PDB file of C-alpha atoms in Angstrom:
ATOM      1  CA  TYR A1281     -39.292 -42.839 -27.937  1.00 80.00           C
ATOM      2  CA  ASN A1282     -38.981 -43.787 -24.322  1.00 82.00           C
ATOM      3  CA  ARG A1283     -37.233 -41.501 -21.836  1.00 85.00           C
ATOM      4  CA  ILE A1284     -34.202 -42.611 -19.880  1.00 85.00           C
ATOM      5  CA  LEU A1285     -31.896 -41.338 -17.160  1.00 86.00           C
ATOM      6  CA  GLY A1286     -29.687 -38.730 -18.849  1.00 84.00           C
ATOM      7  CA  ASP A1287     -26.040 -37.742 -18.564  1.00 82.00           C
ATOM      8  CA  ASN A1288     -26.077 -34.123 -19.737  1.00 83.00           C
ATOM      9  CA  PRO A1289     -24.363 -31.866 -17.161  1.00 84.00           C
ATOM     10  CA  ALA A1290     -26.171 -28.783 -18.514  1.00 82.00           C
ATOM     11  CA  CYS A1291     -29.142 -29.758 -16.363  1.00 82.00           C
ATOM     12  CA  SER A1292     -29.439 -27.070 -13.674  1.00 81.00           C
ATOM     13  CA  SER A1293     -30.458 -29.359 -10.798  1.00 83.00           C
ATOM     14  CA  GLY A1294     -31.437 -32.956 -10.250  1.00 84.00           C
ATOM     15  CA  CYS A1295     -31.050 -35.733 -12.760  1.00 84.00           C
ATOM     16  CA  PRO A1296     -31.451 -35.041 -16.504  1.00 85.00           C
ATOM     17  CA  VAL A1297     -33.851 -36.949 -18.750  1.00 87.00           C
ATOM     18  CA  GLN A1298     -33.090 -37.886 -22.346  1.00 87.00           C
ATOM     19  CA  LEU A1299     -34.681 -39.884 -25.140  1.00 85.00           C
ATOM     20  CA  GLY A1300     -33.768 -43.551 -25.397  1.00 86.00           C
ATOM     21  CA  TRP A1301     -33.196 -45.613 -28.540  1.00 87.00           C
ATOM     22  CA  ASP A1302     -36.388 -47.681 -28.285  1.00 85.00           C
ATOM     23  CA  SER A1303     -39.192 -46.230 -30.355  1.00 83.00           C
ATOM     24  CA  PHE A1304     -42.898 -46.944 -30.265  1.00 83.00           C
ATOM     25  CA  PRO A1305     -44.690 -47.393 -33.586  1.00 87.00           C
ATOM     26  CA  GLN A1306     -47.027 -44.540 -34.455  1.00 86.00           C
ATOM     27  CA  PRO A1307     -49.643 -44.526 -37.212  1.00 88.00           C
ATOM     28  CA  ILE A1308     -48.759 -42.592 -40.355  1.00 91.00           C
ATOM     29  CA  VAL A1309     -50.873 -39.439 -40.549  1.00 90.00           C
ATOM     30  CA  PRO A1310     -50.990 -36.940 -43.454  1.00 92.00           C
ATOM     31  CA  ILE A1311     -49.419 -33.586 -42.521  1.00 92.00           C
ATOM     32  CA  ASP A1312     -52.644 -31.595 -43.098  1.00 93.00           C
ATOM     33  CA  GLU A1313     -54.603 -33.863 -40.768  1.00 91.00           C
ATOM     34  CA  TYR A1314     -51.869 -33.657 -38.133  1.00 90.00           C
ATOM     35  CA  GLU A1315     -51.767 -29.852 -38.302  1.00 90.00           C
ATOM     36  CA  THR A1316     -55.552 -29.540 -37.875  1.00 90.00           C
ATOM     37  CA  ASN A1317     -55.682 -31.938 -34.889  1.00 90.00           C
ATOM     38  CA  ARG A1318     -52.489 -31.101 -33.015  1.00 90.00           C
ATOM     39  CA  LEU A1319     -52.438 -29.277 -29.692  1.00 89.00           C
ATOM     40  CA  PRO A1320     -51.261 -25.646 -29.607  1.00 89.00           C
ATOM     41  CA  ARG A1321     -47.519 -25.052 -29.258  1.00 88.00           C
ATOM     42  CA  ARG A1322     -46.159 -24.895 -25.741  1.00 86.00           C
ATOM     43  CA  THR A1323     -44.201 -21.898 -24.498  1.00 87.00           C
ATOM     44  CA  ARG A1324     -40.555 -22.180 -23.537  1.00 84.00           C
ATOM     45  CA  ARG A1325     -41.545 -22.115 -19.859  1.00 83.00           C
ATOM     46  CA  HIS A1326     -43.804 -25.134 -20.371  1.00 84.00           C
ATOM     47  CA  LEU A1327     -41.084 -27.106 -22.176  1.00 82.00           C
ATOM     48  CA  GLN A1328     -38.672 -26.978 -19.229  1.00 83.00           C
ATOM     49  CA  LEU A1329     -39.183 -29.625 -16.529  1.00 83.00           C
ATOM     50  CA  THR A1330     -38.434 -28.999 -12.867  1.00 86.00           C
ATOM     51  CA  SER A1331     -36.142 -31.412 -11.026  1.00 86.00           C
ATOM     52  CA  ILE A1332     -39.133 -32.744  -9.058  1.00 87.00           C
ATOM     53  CA  THR A1333     -41.122 -33.381 -12.261  1.00 88.00           C
ATOM     54  CA  ARG A1334     -38.154 -35.178 -13.826  1.00 87.00           C
ATOM     55  CA  ARG A1335     -37.613 -37.309 -10.720  1.00 90.00           C
ATOM     56  CA  ASN A1336     -41.307 -38.264 -10.451  1.00 90.00           C
ATOM     57  CA  SER A1337     -41.565 -38.999 -14.167  1.00 88.00           C
ATOM     58  CA  LEU A1338     -38.494 -41.249 -14.098  1.00 89.00           C
ATOM     59  CA  HIS A1339     -39.720 -43.076 -11.015  1.00 89.00           C
ATOM     60  CA  TYR A1340     -43.463 -43.463 -11.635  1.00 89.00           C
ATOM     61  CA  HIS A1341     -43.649 -43.606 -15.437  1.00 87.00           C
ATOM     62  CA  PHE A1342     -40.351 -45.171 -16.475  1.00 87.00           C
ATOM     63  CA  GLY A1343     -39.567 -47.475 -13.533  1.00 88.00           C
ATOM     64  CA  TYR A1344     -36.301 -46.053 -12.179  1.00 89.00           C
ATOM     65  CA  THR A1345     -35.634 -46.509  -8.472  1.00 91.00           C
ATOM     66  CA  HIS A1346     -34.886 -43.542  -6.221  1.00 91.00           C
ATOM     67  CA  THR A1347     -31.360 -44.916  -5.763  1.00 92.00           C
ATOM     68  CA  GLU A1348     -30.711 -44.921  -9.525  1.00 91.00           C
ATOM     69  CA  ILE A1349     -32.036 -41.381  -9.819  1.00 90.00           C
ATOM     70  CA  GLU A1350     -29.828 -40.178  -6.945  1.00 90.00           C
ATOM     71  CA  GLN A1351     -26.782 -41.908  -8.464  1.00 90.00           C
ATOM     72  CA  GLY A1352     -27.491 -40.120 -11.753  1.00 89.00           C
ATOM     73  CA  SER A1353     -27.726 -36.789  -9.917  1.00 90.00           C
ATOM     74  CA  GLU A1354     -24.426 -37.447  -8.130  1.00 90.00           C
ATOM     75  CA  GLU A1355     -22.716 -38.301 -11.441  1.00 90.00           C
ATOM     76  CA  ILE A1356     -23.900 -34.988 -12.888  1.00 89.00           C
ATOM     77  CA  LYS A1357     -22.591 -33.088  -9.841  1.00 90.00           C
ATOM     78  CA  LYS A1358     -19.243 -34.883 -10.226  1.00 91.00           C
ATOM     79  CA  ILE A1359     -18.994 -33.950 -13.936  1.00 90.00           C
ATOM     80  CA  LYS A1360     -19.876 -30.304 -13.179  1.00 89.00           C
ATOM     81  CA  LYS A1361     -17.177 -30.164 -10.480  1.00 90.00           C
ATOM     82  CA  GLN A1362     -14.577 -31.673 -12.853  1.00 87.00           C
ATOM     83  CA  ARG A1363     -15.453 -29.122 -15.541  1.00 87.00           C
ATOM     84  CA  LEU A1364     -15.158 -26.263 -13.055  1.00 86.00           C
ATOM     85  CA  ILE A1365     -11.704 -27.479 -11.985  1.00 83.00           C
ATOM     86  CA  THR A1366     -10.609 -27.858 -15.609  1.00 82.00           C
ATOM     87  CA  LYS A1367     -11.867 -24.374 -16.419  1.00 81.00           C
ATOM     88  CA  SER A1368      -9.951 -22.795 -13.518  1.00 80.00           C
ATOM     89  CA  LEU A1369      -6.759 -24.700 -14.406  1.00 76.00           C
ATOM     90  CA  THR A1370      -7.062 -23.659 -18.039  1.00 77.00           C
ATOM     91  CA  THR A1371      -7.414 -19.994 -17.054  1.00 75.00           C
ATOM     92  CA  ASN A1372      -4.336 -20.160 -14.812  1.00 76.00           C
ATOM     93  CA  MET A1373      -2.318 -21.945 -17.479  1.00 81.00           C
ATOM     94  CA  GLU A1374      -3.313 -19.346 -20.091  1.00 82.00           C
ATOM     95  CA  LYS A1375      -2.161 -16.534 -17.793  1.00 84.00           C
ATOM     96  CA  ARG A1376       1.183 -18.255 -17.179  1.00 86.00           C
ATOM     97  CA  GLU A1377       1.683 -18.916 -20.884  1.00 84.00           C
ATOM     98  CA  GLU A1378       0.921 -15.287 -21.749  1.00 87.00           C
ATOM     99  CA  PHE A1379       3.402 -14.115 -19.094  1.00 89.00           C
ATOM    100  CA  VAL A1380       6.144 -16.384 -20.484  1.00 88.00           C
ATOM    101  CA  GLN A1381       5.473 -15.157 -24.039  1.00 88.00           C
ATOM    102  CA  ASN A1382       5.695 -11.507 -22.958  1.00 89.00           C
ATOM    103  CA  VAL A1383       8.963 -12.060 -21.076  1.00 90.00           C
ATOM    104  CA  THR A1384      10.432 -14.018 -24.007  1.00 88.00           C
ATOM    105  CA  ARG A1385       9.444 -11.270 -26.448  1.00 85.00           C
ATOM    106  CA  LYS A1386      11.019  -8.558 -24.238  1.00 84.00           C
ATOM    107  CA  ILE A1387      14.245 -10.531 -23.840  1.00 84.00           C
ATOM    108  CA  LYS A1388      14.490 -11.112 -27.598  1.00 80.00           C
ATOM    109  CA  ARG A1389      13.834  -7.438 -28.267  1.00 76.00           C
ATOM    110  CA  THR A1390      16.479  -6.384 -25.714  1.00 75.00           C
ATOM    111  CA  PHE A1391      19.243  -8.644 -27.057  1.00 72.00           C
ATOM    112  CA  SER A1392      18.310  -8.433 -30.731  1.00 66.00           C
ATOM    113  CA  ARG A1393      20.753  -6.846 -33.164  1.00 59.00           C
ATOM    114  CA  GLU A1394      17.882  -5.214 -35.031  1.00 58.00           C
ATOM    115  CA  LYS A1395      17.369  -1.477 -34.910  1.00 59.00           C
ATOM    116  CA  ILE A1396      13.857  -0.152 -35.218  1.00 58.00           C
ATOM    117  CA  TYR A1397      13.234   3.246 -36.794  1.00 56.00           C
ATOM    118  CA  TYR A1398       9.994   5.108 -37.254  1.00 60.00           C
ATOM    119  CA  LYS A1399       9.184   6.323 -40.759  1.00 65.00           C
ATOM    120  CA  PRO A1400      10.226   9.999 -40.388  1.00 69.00           C
ATOM    121  CA  GLU A1401      13.540   8.993 -38.818  1.00 68.00           C
ATOM    122  CA  TRP A1402      14.049   6.369 -41.530  1.00 66.00           C
ATOM    123  CA  ASP A1403      13.617   8.912 -44.310  1.00 69.00           C
ATOM    124  CA  GLN A1404      16.335  11.111 -42.782  1.00 71.00           C
ATOM    125  CA  PHE A1405      18.575   8.077 -42.214  1.00 69.00           C
ATOM    126  CA  LYS A1406      18.087   6.913 -45.818  1.00 68.00           C
ATOM    127  CA  LEU A1407      18.947  10.319 -47.246  1.00 69.00           C
ATOM    128  CA  ARG A1408      22.132  10.421 -45.185  1.00 71.00           C
ATOM    129  CA  ARG A1409      23.125   6.870 -46.258  1.00 67.00           C
ATOM    130  CA  ILE A1410      22.392   7.410 -49.940  1.00 65.00           C
ATOM    131  CA  GLY A1411      24.243  10.692 -49.852  1.00 58.00           C
ATOM    132  CA  SER A1412      27.321   9.009 -48.390  1.00 54.00           C
ATOM    133  CA  GLY A1413      27.248   6.184 -50.997  1.00 52.00           C
ATOM    134  CA  VAL A1414      26.868   3.346 -48.440  1.00 46.00           C
ATOM    135  CA  SER A1415      24.701   0.416 -49.665  1.00 48.00           C
ATOM    136  CA  MET A1416      21.661  -0.636 -47.662  1.00 49.00           C
ATOM    137  CA  HIS A1417      20.651  -4.272 -47.204  1.00 47.00           C
ATOM    138  CA  GLN A1418      18.189  -6.430 -45.248  1.00 44.00           C
ATOM    139  CA  VAL A1419      15.560  -3.749 -44.825  1.00 48.00           C
ATOM    140  CA  GLY A1420      11.924  -4.510 -43.977  1.00 49.00           C
ATOM    141  CA  MET A1421       8.987  -2.149 -43.525  1.00 49.00           C
ATOM    142  CA  ASN A1422       5.671  -2.792 -41.759  1.00 49.00           C
ATOM    143  CA  HIS A1423       2.993  -0.241 -40.792  1.00 50.00           C
ATOM    144  CA  GLY A1424       5.306   2.744 -40.850  1.00 51.00           C
ATOM    145  CA  ILE A1425       8.069   0.993 -38.862  1.00 53.00           C
ATOM    146  CA  VAL A1426      11.324   0.105 -40.569  1.00 51.00           C
ATOM    147  CA  VAL A1427      13.560  -2.698 -39.325  1.00 53.00           C
ATOM    148  CA  VAL A1428      17.227  -2.824 -40.328  1.00 52.00           C
ATOM    149  CA  ARG A1429      19.099  -6.050 -39.673  1.00 49.00           C
TER     150      ARG A1429
END
């Protein structure tokens, strides 16, 4: 496949390179023959291209002008800046939303007609109520906390 000017903002610096859609026909080779004749695997360090290597490759091997390469680099910088702004706005919005939820929860708890008892207190309360013959209704229990409505 040929290589073209990329648009991936994960590129650390310069303009990214990506594979194009045009392919070049290659002869069909049996897998055993390929494995015996192939070059040794490259290390991760050798797979990564520097920004200068990418720029030179795009210009000298694939025919891009320096202006096109610079425009591609500027587009990537613009996308990175937009993502940074979005990330900071999202963080601020999350903090505000959490604050509003906490305040709402506290207000509901303050003005609620529910009474919350812990398990030991509830057992004493229940014994007193049963002993007096008063019926109990709308009772819920969760993790040792009893809520009476």
